[in-house]
């Protein structure tokens, strides 16, 4: 976990019950889920193994260890998970070095949260080396802290990353809103007790208790997130 700016406190302005906002990265703030799949396809092609398109929904949003392990088992490739993780991170990092496209509404939402001094954390299954590159594009000033997948014992879908973010900001998880794009991330946030806004990127996510599903981040603003907390507590 890396703190990029001092946490501005555990409560937001205007007496809201919302204490903090946690945001996923790939597919939520930046349009990079396709980059990961392209990197996986390219790496396995070099290893002599084509990937099936149907596997994309299985690996999306998951921790590197799970995605890499699944693809090794599915293809029979002669490579270890640590070796494959290095190759995938290298290929992905090369792709994002040419620019990172933001999801529609991402810059506006981050700006609004910063303007109102809402404690905000980036919580991702991506490794620290990748997060630091992308945060540079998103603006380090927009995050009180960042949590990387290689800095926790159990990453998504385990709740540890979101519990760590809440602890780092001194917030009650039940009064934190999470924005996620995959079922894996949603499961982690809900297991932590957070309220979730799902903005599906690759695979569909169904509405459920404590969860709202929207089509675009452009539908999410601070007022929406505050309402999510107050109506469910």
Short mmCIF file of C-alpha atoms in Angstrom, two decimals:
data_model
loop_
_atom_site.label_atom_id
_atom_site.label_comp_id
_atom_site.label_asym_id
_atom_site.label_seq_id
_atom_site.Cartn_x
_atom_site.Cartn_y
_atom_site.Cartn_z
CA UNK A 1 0.00 0.00 0.00
CA UNK A 2 1.35 3.40 -0.96
CA UNK A 3 0.08 6.71 0.35
CA UNK A 4 0.41 9.31 -2.38
CA UNK A 5 -1.08 12.31 -0.53
CA UNK A 6 -2.05 12.75 3.11
CA UNK A 7 -5.50 11.32 3.82
CA UNK A 8 -7.82 14.29 4.31
CA UNK A 9 -9.82 12.69 7.08
CA UNK A 10 -12.40 9.98 7.48
CA UNK A 11 -15.47 12.03 6.67
CA UNK A 12 -16.44 14.05 3.65
CA UNK A 13 -17.98 17.51 3.61
CA UNK A 14 -21.61 18.40 4.14
CA UNK A 15 -22.10 15.79 6.86
CA UNK A 16 -22.45 12.91 4.42
CA UNK A 17 -22.49 9.34 5.70
CA UNK A 18 -20.05 8.55 2.89
CA UNK A 19 -16.58 8.23 4.42
CA UNK A 20 -14.44 7.21 1.44
CA UNK A 21 -14.54 6.12 -2.18
CA UNK A 22 -12.49 3.22 -3.55
CA UNK A 23 -11.93 2.81 -7.27
CA UNK A 24 -10.68 -0.11 -9.30
CA UNK A 25 -8.23 0.75 -12.08
CA UNK A 26 -8.26 -1.47 -15.19
CA UNK A 27 -11.60 -1.28 -16.97
CA UNK A 28 -12.99 1.13 -14.38
CA UNK A 29 -10.87 4.29 -14.60
CA UNK A 30 -8.72 3.35 -17.59
CA UNK A 31 -9.74 1.44 -20.70
CA UNK A 32 -7.03 -1.22 -20.38
CA UNK A 33 -8.82 -4.57 -19.97
CA UNK A 34 -8.29 -5.09 -23.70
CA UNK A 35 -4.60 -4.27 -23.26
CA UNK A 36 -4.25 -7.12 -20.74
CA UNK A 37 -5.94 -9.60 -23.05
CA UNK A 38 -3.80 -8.48 -25.99
CA UNK A 39 -0.69 -8.92 -23.84
CA UNK A 40 -1.79 -12.42 -22.85
CA UNK A 41 -2.53 -13.36 -26.47
CA UNK A 42 0.84 -12.03 -27.65
CA UNK A 43 2.86 -13.72 -24.90
CA UNK A 44 1.21 -17.10 -25.41
CA UNK A 45 1.54 -16.81 -29.19
CA UNK A 46 5.29 -16.39 -28.67
CA UNK A 47 5.18 -19.52 -26.51
CA UNK A 48 3.42 -21.38 -29.33
CA UNK A 49 -0.06 -21.48 -27.76
CA UNK A 50 -3.13 -19.68 -29.15
CA UNK A 51 -5.70 -18.48 -26.62
CA UNK A 52 -9.43 -19.04 -26.95
CA UNK A 53 -11.59 -15.91 -26.90
CA UNK A 54 -13.94 -17.64 -24.43
CA UNK A 55 -11.16 -17.59 -21.83
CA UNK A 56 -11.20 -13.81 -21.74
CA UNK A 57 -14.20 -13.65 -19.40
CA UNK A 58 -12.49 -16.12 -17.06
CA UNK A 59 -9.27 -14.14 -16.59
CA UNK A 60 -10.68 -10.59 -16.65
CA UNK A 61 -10.37 -8.70 -13.39
CA UNK A 62 -8.54 -11.46 -11.61
CA UNK A 63 -5.18 -11.39 -9.82
CA UNK A 64 -2.14 -12.11 -11.96
CA UNK A 65 -1.48 -15.42 -10.19
CA UNK A 66 -4.98 -16.73 -10.92
CA UNK A 67 -5.09 -15.56 -14.54
CA UNK A 68 -1.59 -16.82 -15.28
CA UNK A 69 -2.26 -20.13 -13.56
CA UNK A 70 -5.45 -20.70 -15.51
CA UNK A 71 -3.85 -19.91 -18.87
CA UNK A 72 -0.85 -22.16 -18.18
CA UNK A 73 -3.16 -25.04 -17.27
CA UNK A 74 -5.51 -24.40 -20.20
CA UNK A 75 -2.72 -24.25 -22.79
CA UNK A 76 -0.20 -26.65 -21.29
CA UNK A 77 2.53 -24.03 -21.76
CA UNK A 78 5.91 -24.94 -20.26
CA UNK A 79 6.34 -21.89 -18.03
CA UNK A 80 5.90 -21.08 -14.36
CA UNK A 81 3.50 -18.50 -12.96
CA UNK A 82 6.30 -16.16 -11.78
CA UNK A 83 8.00 -16.37 -15.19
CA UNK A 84 4.74 -15.70 -17.00
CA UNK A 85 3.86 -12.80 -14.67
CA UNK A 86 7.10 -11.03 -15.62
CA UNK A 87 6.42 -11.50 -19.34
CA UNK A 88 2.83 -10.25 -19.03
CA UNK A 89 3.77 -7.20 -16.97
CA UNK A 90 6.57 -6.37 -19.42
CA UNK A 91 4.23 -6.63 -22.42
CA UNK A 92 1.46 -4.65 -20.72
CA UNK A 93 3.86 -1.95 -19.55
CA UNK A 94 5.13 -1.56 -23.11
CA UNK A 95 1.56 -1.02 -24.31
CA UNK A 96 0.64 1.59 -21.70
CA UNK A 97 3.88 3.49 -22.32
CA UNK A 98 2.22 4.68 -25.54
CA UNK A 99 -0.66 6.22 -23.61
CA UNK A 100 -3.54 5.18 -21.35
CA UNK A 101 -7.11 5.95 -22.47
CA UNK A 102 -9.39 7.02 -19.61
CA UNK A 103 -12.90 5.64 -19.35
CA UNK A 104 -15.67 8.16 -20.11
CA UNK A 105 -16.44 10.12 -16.94
CA UNK A 106 -13.27 9.10 -15.08
CA UNK A 107 -11.52 12.49 -15.13
CA UNK A 108 -14.72 14.30 -14.17
CA UNK A 109 -15.43 11.96 -11.23
CA UNK A 110 -11.87 12.10 -9.89
CA UNK A 111 -11.91 15.88 -10.15
CA UNK A 112 -15.21 16.12 -8.27
CA UNK A 113 -14.01 13.84 -5.45
CA UNK A 114 -10.81 15.86 -5.11
CA UNK A 115 -12.69 19.17 -5.16
CA UNK A 116 -14.86 18.03 -2.24
CA UNK A 117 -11.92 16.49 -0.32
CA UNK A 118 -13.42 12.99 -0.40
CA UNK A 119 -10.84 10.42 0.78
CA UNK A 120 -10.21 8.32 -2.32
CA UNK A 121 -8.18 5.14 -2.83
CA UNK A 122 -7.16 3.26 -5.95
CA UNK A 123 -7.51 -0.48 -5.26
CA UNK A 124 -6.21 -2.74 -8.01
CA UNK A 125 -5.13 -6.34 -8.60
CA UNK A 126 -2.38 -4.98 -10.86
CA UNK A 127 1.17 -4.92 -9.59
CA UNK A 128 2.81 -1.83 -8.10
CA UNK A 129 5.01 -1.21 -11.15
CA UNK A 130 1.88 -0.97 -13.33
CA UNK A 131 -0.16 1.12 -10.87
CA UNK A 132 2.57 3.73 -10.50
CA UNK A 133 2.73 4.22 -14.27
CA UNK A 134 -1.03 4.60 -14.66
CA UNK A 135 -1.47 6.83 -11.58
CA UNK A 136 0.90 9.24 -13.28
CA UNK A 137 -1.73 9.60 -16.04
CA UNK A 138 -4.67 9.74 -13.61
CA UNK A 139 -3.04 12.30 -11.33
CA UNK A 140 -1.42 11.23 -8.03
CA UNK A 141 -3.14 14.16 -6.31
CA UNK A 142 -6.49 12.41 -6.84
CA UNK A 143 -5.69 9.52 -4.48
CA UNK A 144 -5.08 9.47 -0.75
CA UNK A 145 -3.57 5.99 -1.11
CA UNK A 146 -3.15 3.17 -3.60
CA UNK A 147 -3.28 -0.58 -2.99
CA UNK A 148 -1.54 -2.98 -5.42
CA UNK A 149 -2.23 -6.67 -5.94
CA UNK A 150 1.34 -7.69 -5.18
CA UNK A 151 1.28 -5.87 -1.82
CA UNK A 152 -1.45 -7.95 -0.17
CA UNK A 153 -1.43 -11.56 0.97
CA UNK A 154 -4.79 -12.27 -0.67
CA UNK A 155 -5.95 -10.10 -3.53
CA UNK A 156 -9.37 -9.86 -5.19
CA UNK A 157 -11.82 -11.59 -4.90
CA UNK A 158 -10.69 -11.72 -1.25
CA UNK A 159 -11.78 -8.62 0.72
CA UNK A 160 -8.26 -7.87 2.04
CA UNK A 161 -7.45 -5.09 -0.49
CA UNK A 162 -10.60 -3.14 0.37
CA UNK A 163 -10.28 -3.74 4.09
CA UNK A 164 -6.70 -2.47 3.86
CA UNK A 165 -7.85 0.66 2.01
CA UNK A 166 -10.55 1.34 4.61
CA UNK A 167 -8.08 0.87 7.45
CA UNK A 168 -5.57 3.16 5.75
CA UNK A 169 -8.16 5.94 5.52
CA UNK A 170 -9.64 5.34 8.96
CA UNK A 171 -13.02 4.54 7.41
CA UNK A 172 -15.81 2.11 8.19
CA UNK A 173 -16.08 -0.25 5.15
CA UNK A 174 -19.88 -0.16 5.36
CA UNK A 175 -19.73 3.59 4.76
CA UNK A 176 -17.40 3.30 1.78
CA UNK A 177 -18.48 3.22 -1.86
CA UNK A 178 -16.60 1.08 -4.37
CA UNK A 179 -16.64 1.40 -8.14
CA UNK A 180 -15.73 -1.83 -9.95
CA UNK A 181 -16.07 -3.29 -13.44
CA UNK A 182 -15.71 -7.06 -12.89
CA UNK A 183 -17.42 -9.76 -10.86
CA UNK A 184 -14.10 -10.51 -9.14
CA UNK A 185 -13.75 -6.94 -7.91
CA UNK A 186 -17.41 -6.71 -6.92
CA UNK A 187 -17.05 -9.89 -4.85
CA UNK A 188 -14.04 -8.46 -3.02
CA UNK A 189 -15.77 -5.17 -2.23
CA UNK A 190 -18.98 -6.80 -1.06
CA UNK A 191 -17.08 -9.29 1.11
CA UNK A 192 -15.44 -6.28 2.77
CA UNK A 193 -18.88 -4.84 3.52
CA UNK A 194 -18.67 -1.92 1.09
CA UNK A 195 -21.47 -0.56 -1.10
CA UNK A 196 -20.78 -1.22 -4.74
CA UNK A 197 -21.38 0.50 -8.04
CA UNK A 198 -20.68 -1.95 -10.85
CA UNK A 199 -19.83 -0.57 -14.29
CA UNK A 200 -19.32 -3.78 -16.34
CA UNK A 201 -16.54 -3.59 -18.91
CA UNK A 202 -16.20 -7.08 -20.44
CA UNK A 203 -18.65 -9.46 -18.77
CA UNK A 204 -22.14 -8.56 -17.47
CA UNK A 205 -22.82 -8.07 -13.74
CA UNK A 206 -26.30 -8.47 -12.30
CA UNK A 207 -27.82 -6.04 -9.75
CA UNK A 208 -28.04 -7.34 -6.18
CA UNK A 209 -28.63 -6.20 -2.63
CA UNK A 210 -26.09 -3.52 -1.72
CA UNK A 211 -25.06 -3.17 -5.37
CA UNK A 212 -26.10 -0.88 -8.20
CA UNK A 213 -25.22 -1.58 -11.83
CA UNK A 214 -24.84 1.28 -14.30
CA UNK A 215 -23.78 1.38 -17.93
CA UNK A 216 -21.13 4.08 -17.70
CA UNK A 217 -19.00 5.96 -15.22
CA UNK A 218 -20.64 9.07 -16.62
CA UNK A 219 -23.71 8.11 -14.56
CA UNK A 220 -21.69 8.22 -11.32
CA UNK A 221 -21.06 11.40 -9.34
CA UNK A 222 -20.58 12.35 -5.69
CA UNK A 223 -24.29 12.85 -5.07
CA UNK A 224 -24.99 9.38 -6.49
CA UNK A 225 -22.36 7.78 -4.24
CA UNK A 226 -23.67 9.56 -1.15
CA UNK A 227 -27.20 8.39 -1.91
CA UNK A 228 -25.91 4.83 -2.29
CA UNK A 229 -24.63 4.89 1.28
CA UNK A 230 -27.53 6.68 2.96
CA UNK A 231 -30.27 4.55 1.44
CA UNK A 232 -28.56 1.30 2.38
CA UNK A 233 -27.67 2.11 6.00
#
